[in-house]
Coordinates of C-alpha atoms and ligand atoms in Angstrom, one line a residue:
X1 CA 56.3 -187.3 -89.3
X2 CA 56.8 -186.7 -85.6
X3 CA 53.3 -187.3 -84.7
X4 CA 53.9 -190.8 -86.7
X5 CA 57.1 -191.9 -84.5
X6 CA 55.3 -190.8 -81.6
X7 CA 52.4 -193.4 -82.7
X8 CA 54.9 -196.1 -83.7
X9 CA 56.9 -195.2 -80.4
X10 CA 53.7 -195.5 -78.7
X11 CA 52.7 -199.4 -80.0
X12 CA 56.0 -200.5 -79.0
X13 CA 55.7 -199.3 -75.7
X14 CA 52.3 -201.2 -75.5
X15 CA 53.4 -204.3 -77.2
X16 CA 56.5 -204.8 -75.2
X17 CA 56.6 -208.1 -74.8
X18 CA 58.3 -207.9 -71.2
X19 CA 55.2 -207.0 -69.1
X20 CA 53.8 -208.4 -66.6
X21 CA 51.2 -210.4 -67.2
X22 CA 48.0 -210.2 -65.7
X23 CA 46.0 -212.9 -67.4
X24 CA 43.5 -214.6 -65.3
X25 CA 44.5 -212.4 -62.5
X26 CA 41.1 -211.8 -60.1
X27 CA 40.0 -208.7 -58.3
X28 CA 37.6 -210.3 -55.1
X29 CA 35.5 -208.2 -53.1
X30 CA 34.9 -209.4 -49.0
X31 CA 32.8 -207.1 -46.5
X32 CA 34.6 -207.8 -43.1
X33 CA 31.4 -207.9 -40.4
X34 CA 33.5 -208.8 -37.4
X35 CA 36.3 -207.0 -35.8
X36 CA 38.1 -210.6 -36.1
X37 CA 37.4 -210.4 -39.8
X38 CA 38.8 -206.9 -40.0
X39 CA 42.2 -207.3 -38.3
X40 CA 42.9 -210.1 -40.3
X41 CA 42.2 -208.0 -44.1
X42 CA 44.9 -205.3 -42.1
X43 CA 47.1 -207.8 -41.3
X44 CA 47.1 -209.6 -45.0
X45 CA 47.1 -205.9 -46.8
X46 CA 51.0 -206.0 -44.9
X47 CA 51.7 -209.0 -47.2
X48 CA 52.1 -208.7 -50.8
X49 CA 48.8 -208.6 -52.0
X50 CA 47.4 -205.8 -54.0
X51 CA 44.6 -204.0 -52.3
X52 CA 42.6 -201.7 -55.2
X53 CA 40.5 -200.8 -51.8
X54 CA 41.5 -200.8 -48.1
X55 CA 39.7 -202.0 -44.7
X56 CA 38.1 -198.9 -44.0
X57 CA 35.4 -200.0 -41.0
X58 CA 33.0 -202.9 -40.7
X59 CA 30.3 -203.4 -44.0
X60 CA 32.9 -201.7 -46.1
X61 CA 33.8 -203.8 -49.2
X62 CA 37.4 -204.4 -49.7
X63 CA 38.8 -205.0 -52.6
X64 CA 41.8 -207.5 -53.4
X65 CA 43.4 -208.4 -56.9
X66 CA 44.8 -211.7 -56.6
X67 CA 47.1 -214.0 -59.1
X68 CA 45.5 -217.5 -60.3
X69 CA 47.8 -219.2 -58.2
X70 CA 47.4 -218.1 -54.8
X71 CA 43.0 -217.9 -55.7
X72 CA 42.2 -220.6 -54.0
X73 CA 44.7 -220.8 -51.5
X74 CA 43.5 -216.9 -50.5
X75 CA 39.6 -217.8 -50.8
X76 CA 40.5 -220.9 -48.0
X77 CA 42.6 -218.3 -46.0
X78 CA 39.6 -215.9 -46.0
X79 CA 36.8 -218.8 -45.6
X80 CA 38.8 -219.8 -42.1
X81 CA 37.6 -216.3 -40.7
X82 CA 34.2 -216.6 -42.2
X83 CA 35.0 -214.4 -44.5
X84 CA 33.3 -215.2 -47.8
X85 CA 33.8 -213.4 -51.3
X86 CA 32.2 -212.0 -54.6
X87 CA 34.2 -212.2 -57.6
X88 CA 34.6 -208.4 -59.2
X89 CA 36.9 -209.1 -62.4
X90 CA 37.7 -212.3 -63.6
X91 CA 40.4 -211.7 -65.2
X92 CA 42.6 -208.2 -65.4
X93 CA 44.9 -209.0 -68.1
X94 CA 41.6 -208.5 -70.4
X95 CA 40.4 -205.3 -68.9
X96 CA 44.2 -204.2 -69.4
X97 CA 44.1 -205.2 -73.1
X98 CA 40.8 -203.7 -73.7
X99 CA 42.6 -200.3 -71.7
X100 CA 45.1 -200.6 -74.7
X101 CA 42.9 -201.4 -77.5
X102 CA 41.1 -198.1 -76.5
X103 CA 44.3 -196.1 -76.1
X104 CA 45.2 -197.0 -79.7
X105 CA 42.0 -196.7 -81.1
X106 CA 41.4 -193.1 -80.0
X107 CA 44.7 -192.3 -81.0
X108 CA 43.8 -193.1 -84.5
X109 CA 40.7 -191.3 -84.4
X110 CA 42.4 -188.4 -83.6
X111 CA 45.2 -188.3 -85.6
X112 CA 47.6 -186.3 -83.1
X113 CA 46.7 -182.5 -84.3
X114 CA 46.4 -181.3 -80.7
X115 CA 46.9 -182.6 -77.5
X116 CA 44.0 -185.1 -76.5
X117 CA 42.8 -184.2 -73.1
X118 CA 40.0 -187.3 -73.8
X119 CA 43.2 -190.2 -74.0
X120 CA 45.6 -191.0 -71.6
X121 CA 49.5 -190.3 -72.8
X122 CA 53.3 -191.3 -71.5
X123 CA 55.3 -189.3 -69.6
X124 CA 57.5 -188.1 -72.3
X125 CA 54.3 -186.6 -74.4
X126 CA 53.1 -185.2 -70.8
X127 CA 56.7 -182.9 -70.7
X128 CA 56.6 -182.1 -74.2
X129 CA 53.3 -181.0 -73.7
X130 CA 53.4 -178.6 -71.0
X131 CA 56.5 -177.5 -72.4
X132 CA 55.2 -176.8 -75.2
X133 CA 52.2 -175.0 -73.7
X134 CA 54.6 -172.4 -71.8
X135 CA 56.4 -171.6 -75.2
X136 CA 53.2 -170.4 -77.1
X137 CA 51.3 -168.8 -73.7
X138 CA 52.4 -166.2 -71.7
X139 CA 50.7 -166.9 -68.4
X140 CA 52.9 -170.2 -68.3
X141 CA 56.3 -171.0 -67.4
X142 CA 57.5 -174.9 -66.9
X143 CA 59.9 -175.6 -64.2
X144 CA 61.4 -179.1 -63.5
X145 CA 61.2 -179.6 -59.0
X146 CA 63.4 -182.9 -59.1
X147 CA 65.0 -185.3 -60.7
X148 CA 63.6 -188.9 -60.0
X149 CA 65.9 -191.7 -59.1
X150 CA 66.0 -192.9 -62.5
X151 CA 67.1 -189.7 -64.0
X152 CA 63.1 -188.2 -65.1
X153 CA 62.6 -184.2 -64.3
X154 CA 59.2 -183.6 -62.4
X155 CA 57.8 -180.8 -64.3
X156 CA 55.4 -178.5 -62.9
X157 CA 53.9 -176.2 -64.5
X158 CA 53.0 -172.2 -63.2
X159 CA 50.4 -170.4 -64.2
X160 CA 50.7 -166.4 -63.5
X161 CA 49.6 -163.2 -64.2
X162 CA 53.0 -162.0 -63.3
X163 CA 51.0 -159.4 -61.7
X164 CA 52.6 -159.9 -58.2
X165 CA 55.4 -162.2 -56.5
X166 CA 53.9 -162.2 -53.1
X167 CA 50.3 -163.6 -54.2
X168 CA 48.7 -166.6 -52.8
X169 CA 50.0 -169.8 -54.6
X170 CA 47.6 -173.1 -54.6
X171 CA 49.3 -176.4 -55.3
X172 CA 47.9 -179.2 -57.4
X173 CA 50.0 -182.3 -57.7
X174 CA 48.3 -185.8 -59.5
X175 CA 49.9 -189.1 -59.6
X176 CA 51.9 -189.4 -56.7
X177 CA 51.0 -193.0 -57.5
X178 CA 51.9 -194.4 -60.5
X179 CA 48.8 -196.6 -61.9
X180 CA 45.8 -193.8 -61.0
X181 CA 46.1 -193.0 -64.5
X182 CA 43.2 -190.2 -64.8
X183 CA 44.6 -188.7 -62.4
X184 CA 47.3 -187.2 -64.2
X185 CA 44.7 -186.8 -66.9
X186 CA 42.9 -184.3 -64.8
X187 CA 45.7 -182.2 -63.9
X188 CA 46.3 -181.7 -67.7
X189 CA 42.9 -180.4 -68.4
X190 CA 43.1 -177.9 -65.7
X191 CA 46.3 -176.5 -66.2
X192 CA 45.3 -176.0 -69.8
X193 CA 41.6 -174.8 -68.8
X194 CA 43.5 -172.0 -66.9
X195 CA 46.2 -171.2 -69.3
X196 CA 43.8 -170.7 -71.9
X197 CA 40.5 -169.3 -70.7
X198 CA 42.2 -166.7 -68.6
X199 CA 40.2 -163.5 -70.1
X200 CA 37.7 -165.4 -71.6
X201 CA 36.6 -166.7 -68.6
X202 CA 35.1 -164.7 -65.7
X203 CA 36.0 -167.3 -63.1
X204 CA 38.9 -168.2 -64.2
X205 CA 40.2 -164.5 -64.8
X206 CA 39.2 -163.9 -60.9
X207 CA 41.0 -167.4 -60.0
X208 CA 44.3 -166.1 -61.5
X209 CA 43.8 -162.2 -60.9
X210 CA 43.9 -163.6 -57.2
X211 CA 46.7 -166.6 -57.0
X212 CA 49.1 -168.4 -59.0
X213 CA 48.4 -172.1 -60.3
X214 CA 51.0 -174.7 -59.6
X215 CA 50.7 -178.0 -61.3
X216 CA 52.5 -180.9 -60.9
X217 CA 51.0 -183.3 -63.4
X218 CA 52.8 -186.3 -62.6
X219 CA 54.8 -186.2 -59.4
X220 CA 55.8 -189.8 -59.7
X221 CA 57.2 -190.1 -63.6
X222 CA 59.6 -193.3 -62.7
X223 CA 56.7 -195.3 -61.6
X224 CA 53.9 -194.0 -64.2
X225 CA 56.5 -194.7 -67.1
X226 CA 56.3 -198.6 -65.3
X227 CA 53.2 -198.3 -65.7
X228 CA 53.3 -197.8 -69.3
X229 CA 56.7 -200.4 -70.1
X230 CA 56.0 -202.8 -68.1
X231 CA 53.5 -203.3 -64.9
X232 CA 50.5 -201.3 -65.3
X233 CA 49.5 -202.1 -61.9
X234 CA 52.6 -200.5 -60.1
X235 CA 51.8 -197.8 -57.2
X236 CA 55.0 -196.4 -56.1
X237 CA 58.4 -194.9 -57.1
X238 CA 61.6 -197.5 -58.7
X239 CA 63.8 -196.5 -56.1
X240 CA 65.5 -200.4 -55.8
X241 CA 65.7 -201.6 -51.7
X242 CA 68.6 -203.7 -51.9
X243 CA 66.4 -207.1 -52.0
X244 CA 64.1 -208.4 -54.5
X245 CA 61.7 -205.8 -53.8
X246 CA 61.7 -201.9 -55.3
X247 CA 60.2 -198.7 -54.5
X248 CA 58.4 -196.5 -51.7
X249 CA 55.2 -195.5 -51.7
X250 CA 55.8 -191.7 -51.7
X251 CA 52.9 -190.8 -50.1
X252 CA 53.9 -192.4 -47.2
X253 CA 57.5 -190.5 -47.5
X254 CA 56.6 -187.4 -45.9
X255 CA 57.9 -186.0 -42.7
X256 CA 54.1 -186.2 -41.2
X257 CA 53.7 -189.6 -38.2
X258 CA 56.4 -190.9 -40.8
X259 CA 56.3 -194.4 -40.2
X260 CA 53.2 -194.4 -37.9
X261 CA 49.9 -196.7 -38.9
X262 CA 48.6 -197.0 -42.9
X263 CA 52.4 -197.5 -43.6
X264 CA 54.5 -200.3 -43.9
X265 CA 58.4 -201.2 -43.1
X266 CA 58.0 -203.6 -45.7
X267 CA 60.2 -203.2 -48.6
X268 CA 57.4 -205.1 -50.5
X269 CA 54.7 -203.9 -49.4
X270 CA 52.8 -201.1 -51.8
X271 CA 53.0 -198.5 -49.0
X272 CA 56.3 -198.9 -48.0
X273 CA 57.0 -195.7 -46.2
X274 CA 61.0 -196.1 -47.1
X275 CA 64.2 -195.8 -45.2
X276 CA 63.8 -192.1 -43.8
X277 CA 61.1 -189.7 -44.5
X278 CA 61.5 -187.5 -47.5
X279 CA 64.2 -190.4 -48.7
X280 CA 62.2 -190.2 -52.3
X281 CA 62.3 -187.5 -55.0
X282 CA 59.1 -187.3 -55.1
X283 CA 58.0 -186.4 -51.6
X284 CA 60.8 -184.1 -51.2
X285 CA 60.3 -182.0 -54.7
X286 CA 56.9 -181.4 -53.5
X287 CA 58.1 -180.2 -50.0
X288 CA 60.9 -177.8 -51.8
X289 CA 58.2 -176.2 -53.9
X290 CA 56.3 -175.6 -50.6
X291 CA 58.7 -174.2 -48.6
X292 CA 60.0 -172.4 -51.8
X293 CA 56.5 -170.4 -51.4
X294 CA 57.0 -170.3 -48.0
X295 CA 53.5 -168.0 -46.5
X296 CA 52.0 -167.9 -49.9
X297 CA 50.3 -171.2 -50.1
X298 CA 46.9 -171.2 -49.4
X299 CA 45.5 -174.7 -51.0
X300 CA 47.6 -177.8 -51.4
X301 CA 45.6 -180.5 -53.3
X302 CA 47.2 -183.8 -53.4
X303 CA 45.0 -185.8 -56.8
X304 CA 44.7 -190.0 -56.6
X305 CA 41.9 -192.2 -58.0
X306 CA 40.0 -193.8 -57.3
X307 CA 36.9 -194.1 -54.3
X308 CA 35.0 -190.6 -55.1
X309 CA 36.2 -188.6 -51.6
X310 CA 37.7 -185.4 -51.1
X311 CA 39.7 -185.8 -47.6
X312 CA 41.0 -183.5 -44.9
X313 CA 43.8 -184.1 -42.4
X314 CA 44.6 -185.9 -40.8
X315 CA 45.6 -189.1 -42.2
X316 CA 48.3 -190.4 -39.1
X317 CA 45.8 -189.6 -36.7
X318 CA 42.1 -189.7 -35.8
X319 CA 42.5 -186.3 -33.5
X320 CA 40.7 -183.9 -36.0
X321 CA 43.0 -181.0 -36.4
X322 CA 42.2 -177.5 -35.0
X323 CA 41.4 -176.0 -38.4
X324 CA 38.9 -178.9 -39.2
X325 CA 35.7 -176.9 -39.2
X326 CA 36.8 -174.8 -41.9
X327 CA 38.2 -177.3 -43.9
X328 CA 34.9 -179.2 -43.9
X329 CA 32.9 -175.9 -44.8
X330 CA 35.1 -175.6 -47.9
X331 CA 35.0 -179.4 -48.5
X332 CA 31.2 -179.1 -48.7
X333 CA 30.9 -176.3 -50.9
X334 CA 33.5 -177.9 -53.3
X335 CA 32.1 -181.4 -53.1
X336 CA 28.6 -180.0 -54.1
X337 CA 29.6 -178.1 -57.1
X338 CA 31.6 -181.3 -58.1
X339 CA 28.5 -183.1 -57.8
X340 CA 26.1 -180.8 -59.3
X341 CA 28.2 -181.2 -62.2
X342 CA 26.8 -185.0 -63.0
X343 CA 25.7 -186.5 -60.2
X344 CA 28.9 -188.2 -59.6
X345 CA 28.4 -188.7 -55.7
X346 CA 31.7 -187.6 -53.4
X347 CA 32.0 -188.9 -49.8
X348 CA 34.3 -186.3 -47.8
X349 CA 35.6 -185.7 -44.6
X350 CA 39.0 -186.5 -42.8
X351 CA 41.2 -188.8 -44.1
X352 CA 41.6 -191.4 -41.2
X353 CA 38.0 -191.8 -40.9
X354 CA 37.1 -191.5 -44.5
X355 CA 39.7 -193.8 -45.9
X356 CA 41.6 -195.3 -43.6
X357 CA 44.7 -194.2 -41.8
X358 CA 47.2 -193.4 -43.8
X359 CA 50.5 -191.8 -42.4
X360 CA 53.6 -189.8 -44.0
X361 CA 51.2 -188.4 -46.3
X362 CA 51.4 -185.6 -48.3
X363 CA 48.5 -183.2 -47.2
X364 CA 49.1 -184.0 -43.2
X365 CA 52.8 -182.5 -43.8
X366 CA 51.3 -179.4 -46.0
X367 CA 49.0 -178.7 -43.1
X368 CA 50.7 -179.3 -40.4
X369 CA 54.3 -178.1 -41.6
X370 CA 53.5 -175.3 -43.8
X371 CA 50.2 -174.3 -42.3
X372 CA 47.9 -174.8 -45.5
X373 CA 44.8 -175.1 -43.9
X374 CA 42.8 -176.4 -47.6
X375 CA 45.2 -179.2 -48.1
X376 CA 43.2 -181.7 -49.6
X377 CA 43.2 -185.4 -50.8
X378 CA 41.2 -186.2 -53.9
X379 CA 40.7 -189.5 -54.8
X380 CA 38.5 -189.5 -58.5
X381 CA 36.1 -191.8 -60.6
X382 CA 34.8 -194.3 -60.2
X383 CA 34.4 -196.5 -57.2
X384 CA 35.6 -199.9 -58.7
X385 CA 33.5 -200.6 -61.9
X386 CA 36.8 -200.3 -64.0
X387 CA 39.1 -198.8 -61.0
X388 CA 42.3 -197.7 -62.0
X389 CA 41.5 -199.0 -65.7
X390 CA 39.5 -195.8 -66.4
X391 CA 38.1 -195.8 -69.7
X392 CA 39.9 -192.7 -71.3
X393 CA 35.9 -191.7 -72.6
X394 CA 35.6 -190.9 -68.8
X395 CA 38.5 -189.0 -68.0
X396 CA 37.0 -185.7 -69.7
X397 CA 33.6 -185.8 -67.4
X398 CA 35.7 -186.7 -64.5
X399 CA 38.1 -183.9 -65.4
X400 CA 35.2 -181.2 -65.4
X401 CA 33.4 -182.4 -62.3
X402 CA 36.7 -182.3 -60.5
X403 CA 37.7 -178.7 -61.8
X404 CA 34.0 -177.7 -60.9
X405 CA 35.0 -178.8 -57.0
X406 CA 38.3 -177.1 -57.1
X407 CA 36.9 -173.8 -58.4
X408 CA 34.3 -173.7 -56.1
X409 CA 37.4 -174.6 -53.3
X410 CA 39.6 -171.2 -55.0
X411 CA 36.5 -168.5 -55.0
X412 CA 35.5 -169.9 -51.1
X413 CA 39.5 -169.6 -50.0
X414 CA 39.9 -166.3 -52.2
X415 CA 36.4 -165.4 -50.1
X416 CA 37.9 -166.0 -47.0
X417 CA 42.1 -164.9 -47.2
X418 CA 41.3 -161.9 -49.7
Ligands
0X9_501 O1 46.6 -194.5 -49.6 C1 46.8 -193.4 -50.2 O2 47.9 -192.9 -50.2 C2 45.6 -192.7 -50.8 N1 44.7 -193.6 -51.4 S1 45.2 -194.4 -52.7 O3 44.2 -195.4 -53.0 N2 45.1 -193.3 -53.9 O4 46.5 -194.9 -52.6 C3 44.9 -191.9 -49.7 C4 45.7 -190.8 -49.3 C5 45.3 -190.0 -48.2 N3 46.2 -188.9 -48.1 C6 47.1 -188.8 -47.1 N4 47.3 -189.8 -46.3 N5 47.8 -187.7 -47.1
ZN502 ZN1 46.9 -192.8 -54.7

């Protein structure tokens, strides 16, 4: 019976009628050759168009969604630089309602005995799950870190031996943004790999004999329930900015070159860095539970999607920071275990010159704040071919690879800070 409401709740959540609509909407890719061509993508990311990938350096693509209206009025914009375009997706309502269609259909096939780590699920069967998983396991407790703006707990879950209270802690949080949807998908799977494999499982008995698991599975629930009611495509939290415009981006939030380049003033803008840093829930739950294991962290791993890198400080700055060699030995080791998992290729290195710079962001404050030399940026599958509209048959090989890379990450830390 409550499985059934859950599926009824669960079609009227998709079929609200209120959405936003992204029929006929484009995603365009342009490779900016000149440095011309490159300022001006920077300078039109600042207005309020959705990048799904950033200006990163010259001969990298970027990717742009764009509205039927303002097509041909952008492609005239771009063609005045000399910029010319390739069409990626002609139309993302479709891919949206093909997301859905899959959703529903996976749902049915599986008839809602267990959790489904191969589907993608709201924020309310999220909680219930890992709630449910610390009643029936011992090694698991639930804790809620905040409340969000629009009343939401942000449950983490911790995963402990019990055996000690001054062991190493690593930190995994997914979906600080709202529409990376396997992202949070991920963190599921490896809380529950942990939980349950723990004495089964030689590396995963050694991983918990040496540090506790903290999992924040969706550290932005305002925005990812958006996602789900109403604008799939939203990014940051529902904190309102007095105009037209709402939410900050709060991975721009954190006390780390807070309002410094990769960030925007604009209220608008999808990386609004917001009023003051650590104004948002989001950023400052994160930073509590942090500090609340003040000298115990050892690995902070911050999980987005999508591009295939696993990034290093620092993100407000190109200086490489003291600790870098080591966090690019560790980065190799982990990216090649991800990658011998099925090939999936991983770029890595630091996150300004890997990505693009990006300030206010969580793993530059972990690092530079609370000393966690493996703080980490992940950003998963795939790299554009259905982006943040991930089909949920995906999220269970992208789950593994990913848990490969971070268990290769724990045994080299546990290696080095016995
Ligand atoms: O821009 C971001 O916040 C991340 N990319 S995403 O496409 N998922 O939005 C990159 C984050 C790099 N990390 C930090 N700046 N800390
Ligand atoms: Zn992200």
């Amino acid at each position: 019976m409550k499985v059934l409401l859950l599926a009824f709740a669960l079609l009227a959540t998709l079929a609200n009628a209120a959405k936003v609509d992204y029929t006929g909407h484009k995603v365009i890719r342009v490779v900016p050759q000149t440095e011309e061509q490159f300022r001006f993508l920077l300078k039109l990311q600042e207005q309020a168009y959705d990048f799904w990938s950033s200006p990163t350096s010259l001969g990298s693509p970027v990717d742009i969604r764009v509205s039927p209206q303002r097509y041909q009025y952008l492609a005239s914009t771009l063609n005045k630089v000399g910029l010319t375009h390739k069409i990626r997706f002609f139309d993302i309502g479709k891919l949206i309602e093909e997301e859905e269609r899959n959703i529903i259909l996976r749902r049915a096939l599986h008839s809602g005995r267990v959790f489904d780590f191969e589907n993608y699920h709201t924020y309310t069967e999220i909680e219930a799950f890992v709630n449910e998983l610390a009643a029936t396991n011992a090694l698991v407790s639930s804790s809620v870190i905040g409340t969000t703006y629009e009343g939401r707990g942000i449950i983490m879950a911790t995963i402990s031996t019990g055996s000690s209270a001054t062991k190493p802690v690593m930190y995994f949080e997914c979906a600080m943004h709202a529409r990376e949807w396997v992202a949070p998908a991920t963190c599921l799977y490896v809380m529950n790999e942990m939980a349950t494999k723990y004495g089964t499982d030689a590396e995963i008995t050694a991983m918990l004999d040496y540090a506790d698991w903290l999992i924040t599975p969706v550290s932005n629930p305002d925005g990812y329930e958006y996602t789900w009611t109403t604008d799939r495509l939203w990014r940051k939290n529902r904190v309102p900015n007095g105009g037209l415009c709402y939410g900050t981006d709060p991975n721009r939030n954190f006390d780390a070159g807070f309002g410094g380049p990769g960030a925007s003033s604009n209220a608008c803008s999808d990386t609004y860095h917001g009023p003051f840093a650590f104004s948002t829930q989001e950023a400052s739950a994160m930073r509590d539970v942090i500090l609340a294991n003040s000298g115990r962290v050892v690995a902070a791993v911050s999980i987005h999607s999508y591009s295939q890198l696993w990034m290093s400080p620092y993100g407000y700055q190109s200086v490489l920071p003291a600790d870098y060699a080591e966090m690019y030995r560790v980065m190799t080791i982990s990216v090649n275990a991800l990658t011998a998992t099925y090939g999936t290729p991983f770029q890595y290195g630091n996150i300004a010159d890997t990505i693009y710079p990006a300030s206010g962001g969580s793993v530059d404050w972990t690092y530079d704040t609370a000393n966690v030399v493996y703080s980490y940026a992940l950003e998963l599958r795939d790299t554009g071919l259905y982006g943040f509209e991930l089909p949920p048959r995906l999220i269970l090989p992208t789950a593994t690879e990913t848990f490969n890379g971070l268990k290769a990450m724990a045994q080299e830390i546990a290696a080095k800070l016995p």
